[in-house]
């Protein structure tokens, strides 16, 4: 079984990313758009450092500060995933080519 260690591997292997808050709230993100979002900003896409770019909206309103998730889970993709802008096809193919070599 393949275990992704970064957002690109999650996208290449079609795993959605689900940040889980300590309160139990969670959301699932389409990995392709999420990887592209991180790549455009030159952010580290490894799962542990990527966790610092997520926060729980439900918990942040009463506390008036950003509450970071306790973990990032990898789950199967579904139609209800939050979709960010997908990478251009040529960029995605170039990244996949580097990944396979």
PDB file of C-alpha atoms in Angstrom:
ATOM      1  CA  UNK A   1       0.000   0.000   0.000  1.00  0.00           C
ATOM      2  CA  UNK A   2       1.316   3.444  -0.921  1.00  0.00           C
ATOM      3  CA  UNK A   3       1.517   6.031   1.841  1.00  0.00           C
ATOM      4  CA  UNK A   4       1.802   9.615   0.637  1.00  0.00           C
ATOM      5  CA  UNK A   5       4.230  11.870   2.495  1.00  0.00           C
ATOM      6  CA  UNK A   6       3.485  15.086   0.589  1.00  0.00           C
ATOM      7  CA  UNK A   7       0.606  16.770  -1.228  1.00  0.00           C
ATOM      8  CA  UNK A   8       2.006  15.920  -4.655  1.00  0.00           C
ATOM      9  CA  UNK A   9       2.067  12.195  -3.876  1.00  0.00           C
ATOM     10  CA  UNK A  10      -1.495  12.463  -2.574  1.00  0.00           C
ATOM     11  CA  UNK A  11      -2.531  14.070  -5.867  1.00  0.00           C
ATOM     12  CA  UNK A  12      -0.613  11.559  -7.993  1.00  0.00           C
ATOM     13  CA  UNK A  13      -2.239   8.661  -6.133  1.00  0.00           C
ATOM     14  CA  UNK A  14      -5.709  10.321  -5.972  1.00  0.00           C
ATOM     15  CA  UNK A  15      -6.021  10.732  -2.202  1.00  0.00           C
ATOM     16  CA  UNK A  16      -8.058  13.671  -0.918  1.00  0.00           C
ATOM     17  CA  UNK A  17      -6.596  15.646   1.993  1.00  0.00           C
ATOM     18  CA  UNK A  18      -8.707  16.059   5.128  1.00  0.00           C
ATOM     19  CA  UNK A  19      -7.507  18.369   7.926  1.00  0.00           C
ATOM     20  CA  UNK A  20      -9.096  17.359  11.247  1.00  0.00           C
ATOM     21  CA  UNK A  21      -9.496  19.852  14.098  1.00  0.00           C
ATOM     22  CA  UNK A  22      -9.348  18.870  17.755  1.00  0.00           C
ATOM     23  CA  UNK A  23     -13.067  19.740  17.992  1.00  0.00           C
ATOM     24  CA  UNK A  24     -13.833  17.139  15.326  1.00  0.00           C
ATOM     25  CA  UNK A  25     -14.580  19.469  12.417  1.00  0.00           C
ATOM     26  CA  UNK A  26     -13.077  18.447   9.099  1.00  0.00           C
ATOM     27  CA  UNK A  27     -13.274  19.155   5.382  1.00  0.00           C
ATOM     28  CA  UNK A  28     -11.843  17.332   2.396  1.00  0.00           C
ATOM     29  CA  UNK A  29      -9.813  19.038  -0.328  1.00  0.00           C
ATOM     30  CA  UNK A  30      -9.199  17.849  -3.850  1.00  0.00           C
ATOM     31  CA  UNK A  31      -5.435  17.140  -3.900  1.00  0.00           C
ATOM     32  CA  UNK A  32      -4.673  18.420  -7.403  1.00  0.00           C
ATOM     33  CA  UNK A  33      -5.828  21.969  -6.757  1.00  0.00           C
ATOM     34  CA  UNK A  34      -4.341  21.914  -3.264  1.00  0.00           C
ATOM     35  CA  UNK A  35      -0.917  20.862  -4.577  1.00  0.00           C
ATOM     36  CA  UNK A  36      -1.046  23.592  -7.222  1.00  0.00           C
ATOM     37  CA  UNK A  37      -2.004  26.190  -4.565  1.00  0.00           C
ATOM     38  CA  UNK A  38       1.056  25.228  -2.487  1.00  0.00           C
ATOM     39  CA  UNK A  39       3.350  24.965  -5.529  1.00  0.00           C
ATOM     40  CA  UNK A  40       2.460  28.476  -6.809  1.00  0.00           C
ATOM     41  CA  UNK A  41       3.346  29.963  -3.425  1.00  0.00           C
ATOM     42  CA  UNK A  42       6.542  27.890  -3.019  1.00  0.00           C
ATOM     43  CA  UNK A  43       5.239  26.424   0.236  1.00  0.00           C
ATOM     44  CA  UNK A  44       6.579  23.137   1.572  1.00  0.00           C
ATOM     45  CA  UNK A  45       4.094  20.459   0.482  1.00  0.00           C
ATOM     46  CA  UNK A  46       5.143  17.774   2.959  1.00  0.00           C
ATOM     47  CA  UNK A  47       2.153  16.838   5.106  1.00  0.00           C
ATOM     48  CA  UNK A  48       3.523  17.901   8.486  1.00  0.00           C
ATOM     49  CA  UNK A  49       4.601  21.446   7.456  1.00  0.00           C
ATOM     50  CA  UNK A  50       1.493  21.800   5.236  1.00  0.00           C
ATOM     51  CA  UNK A  51      -0.702  21.415   8.315  1.00  0.00           C
ATOM     52  CA  UNK A  52       0.330  24.919   9.411  1.00  0.00           C
ATOM     53  CA  UNK A  53      -1.475  26.455   6.413  1.00  0.00           C
ATOM     54  CA  UNK A  54      -4.894  25.106   7.476  1.00  0.00           C
ATOM     55  CA  UNK A  55      -7.165  26.362  10.242  1.00  0.00           C
ATOM     56  CA  UNK A  56     -10.664  25.598  11.574  1.00  0.00           C
ATOM     57  CA  UNK A  57     -13.184  28.337  10.821  1.00  0.00           C
ATOM     58  CA  UNK A  58     -15.710  27.068  13.375  1.00  0.00           C
ATOM     59  CA  UNK A  59     -13.204  27.206  16.225  1.00  0.00           C
ATOM     60  CA  UNK A  60     -11.576  30.463  15.140  1.00  0.00           C
ATOM     61  CA  UNK A  61     -14.713  32.606  15.379  1.00  0.00           C
ATOM     62  CA  UNK A  62     -15.295  32.386  19.161  1.00  0.00           C
ATOM     63  CA  UNK A  63     -11.568  32.305  20.021  1.00  0.00           C
ATOM     64  CA  UNK A  64     -10.632  35.078  17.551  1.00  0.00           C
ATOM     65  CA  UNK A  65      -7.453  33.278  16.541  1.00  0.00           C
ATOM     66  CA  UNK A  66      -6.601  30.573  14.045  1.00  0.00           C
ATOM     67  CA  UNK A  67      -6.876  27.048  15.395  1.00  0.00           C
ATOM     68  CA  UNK A  68      -4.622  24.626  13.527  1.00  0.00           C
ATOM     69  CA  UNK A  69      -5.731  21.047  12.787  1.00  0.00           C
ATOM     70  CA  UNK A  70      -4.253  18.218  14.807  1.00  0.00           C
ATOM     71  CA  UNK A  71      -3.629  16.063  11.741  1.00  0.00           C
ATOM     72  CA  UNK A  72      -4.003  15.755   7.984  1.00  0.00           C
ATOM     73  CA  UNK A  73      -5.685  12.538   6.905  1.00  0.00           C
ATOM     74  CA  UNK A  74      -5.606  11.079   3.411  1.00  0.00           C
ATOM     75  CA  UNK A  75      -8.964   9.711   2.265  1.00  0.00           C
ATOM     76  CA  UNK A  76     -10.582   8.635  -0.991  1.00  0.00           C
ATOM     77  CA  UNK A  77     -11.643  11.419  -3.320  1.00  0.00           C
ATOM     78  CA  UNK A  78     -15.354  12.201  -3.535  1.00  0.00           C
ATOM     79  CA  UNK A  79     -17.644  14.598  -5.386  1.00  0.00           C
ATOM     80  CA  UNK A  80     -18.037  16.772  -2.256  1.00  0.00           C
ATOM     81  CA  UNK A  81     -14.354  17.711  -1.968  1.00  0.00           C
ATOM     82  CA  UNK A  82     -13.437  21.399  -1.876  1.00  0.00           C
ATOM     83  CA  UNK A  83     -11.839  22.195  -5.219  1.00  0.00           C
ATOM     84  CA  UNK A  84      -9.211  24.863  -5.728  1.00  0.00           C
ATOM     85  CA  UNK A  85      -7.981  25.906  -9.182  1.00  0.00           C
ATOM     86  CA  UNK A  86      -6.439  22.945 -10.974  1.00  0.00           C
ATOM     87  CA  UNK A  87      -2.908  23.180 -12.378  1.00  0.00           C
ATOM     88  CA  UNK A  88      -2.495  23.737 -16.115  1.00  0.00           C
ATOM     89  CA  UNK A  89      -2.268  20.410 -17.905  1.00  0.00           C
ATOM     90  CA  UNK A  90       1.297  21.020 -19.127  1.00  0.00           C
ATOM     91  CA  UNK A  91       2.489  21.779 -15.550  1.00  0.00           C
ATOM     92  CA  UNK A  92       0.780  18.686 -14.170  1.00  0.00           C
ATOM     93  CA  UNK A  93       2.277  16.437 -16.879  1.00  0.00           C
ATOM     94  CA  UNK A  94       5.736  17.912 -16.274  1.00  0.00           C
ATOM     95  CA  UNK A  95       5.445  17.255 -12.530  1.00  0.00           C
ATOM     96  CA  UNK A  96       4.220  13.687 -13.090  1.00  0.00           C
ATOM     97  CA  UNK A  97       7.107  13.066 -15.472  1.00  0.00           C
ATOM     98  CA  UNK A  98       9.621  14.205 -12.834  1.00  0.00           C
ATOM     99  CA  UNK A  99       7.853  12.064 -10.211  1.00  0.00           C
ATOM    100  CA  UNK A 100       8.052   8.903 -12.313  1.00  0.00           C
ATOM    101  CA  UNK A 101      11.723   9.267 -13.217  1.00  0.00           C
TER     102      UNK A 101
END
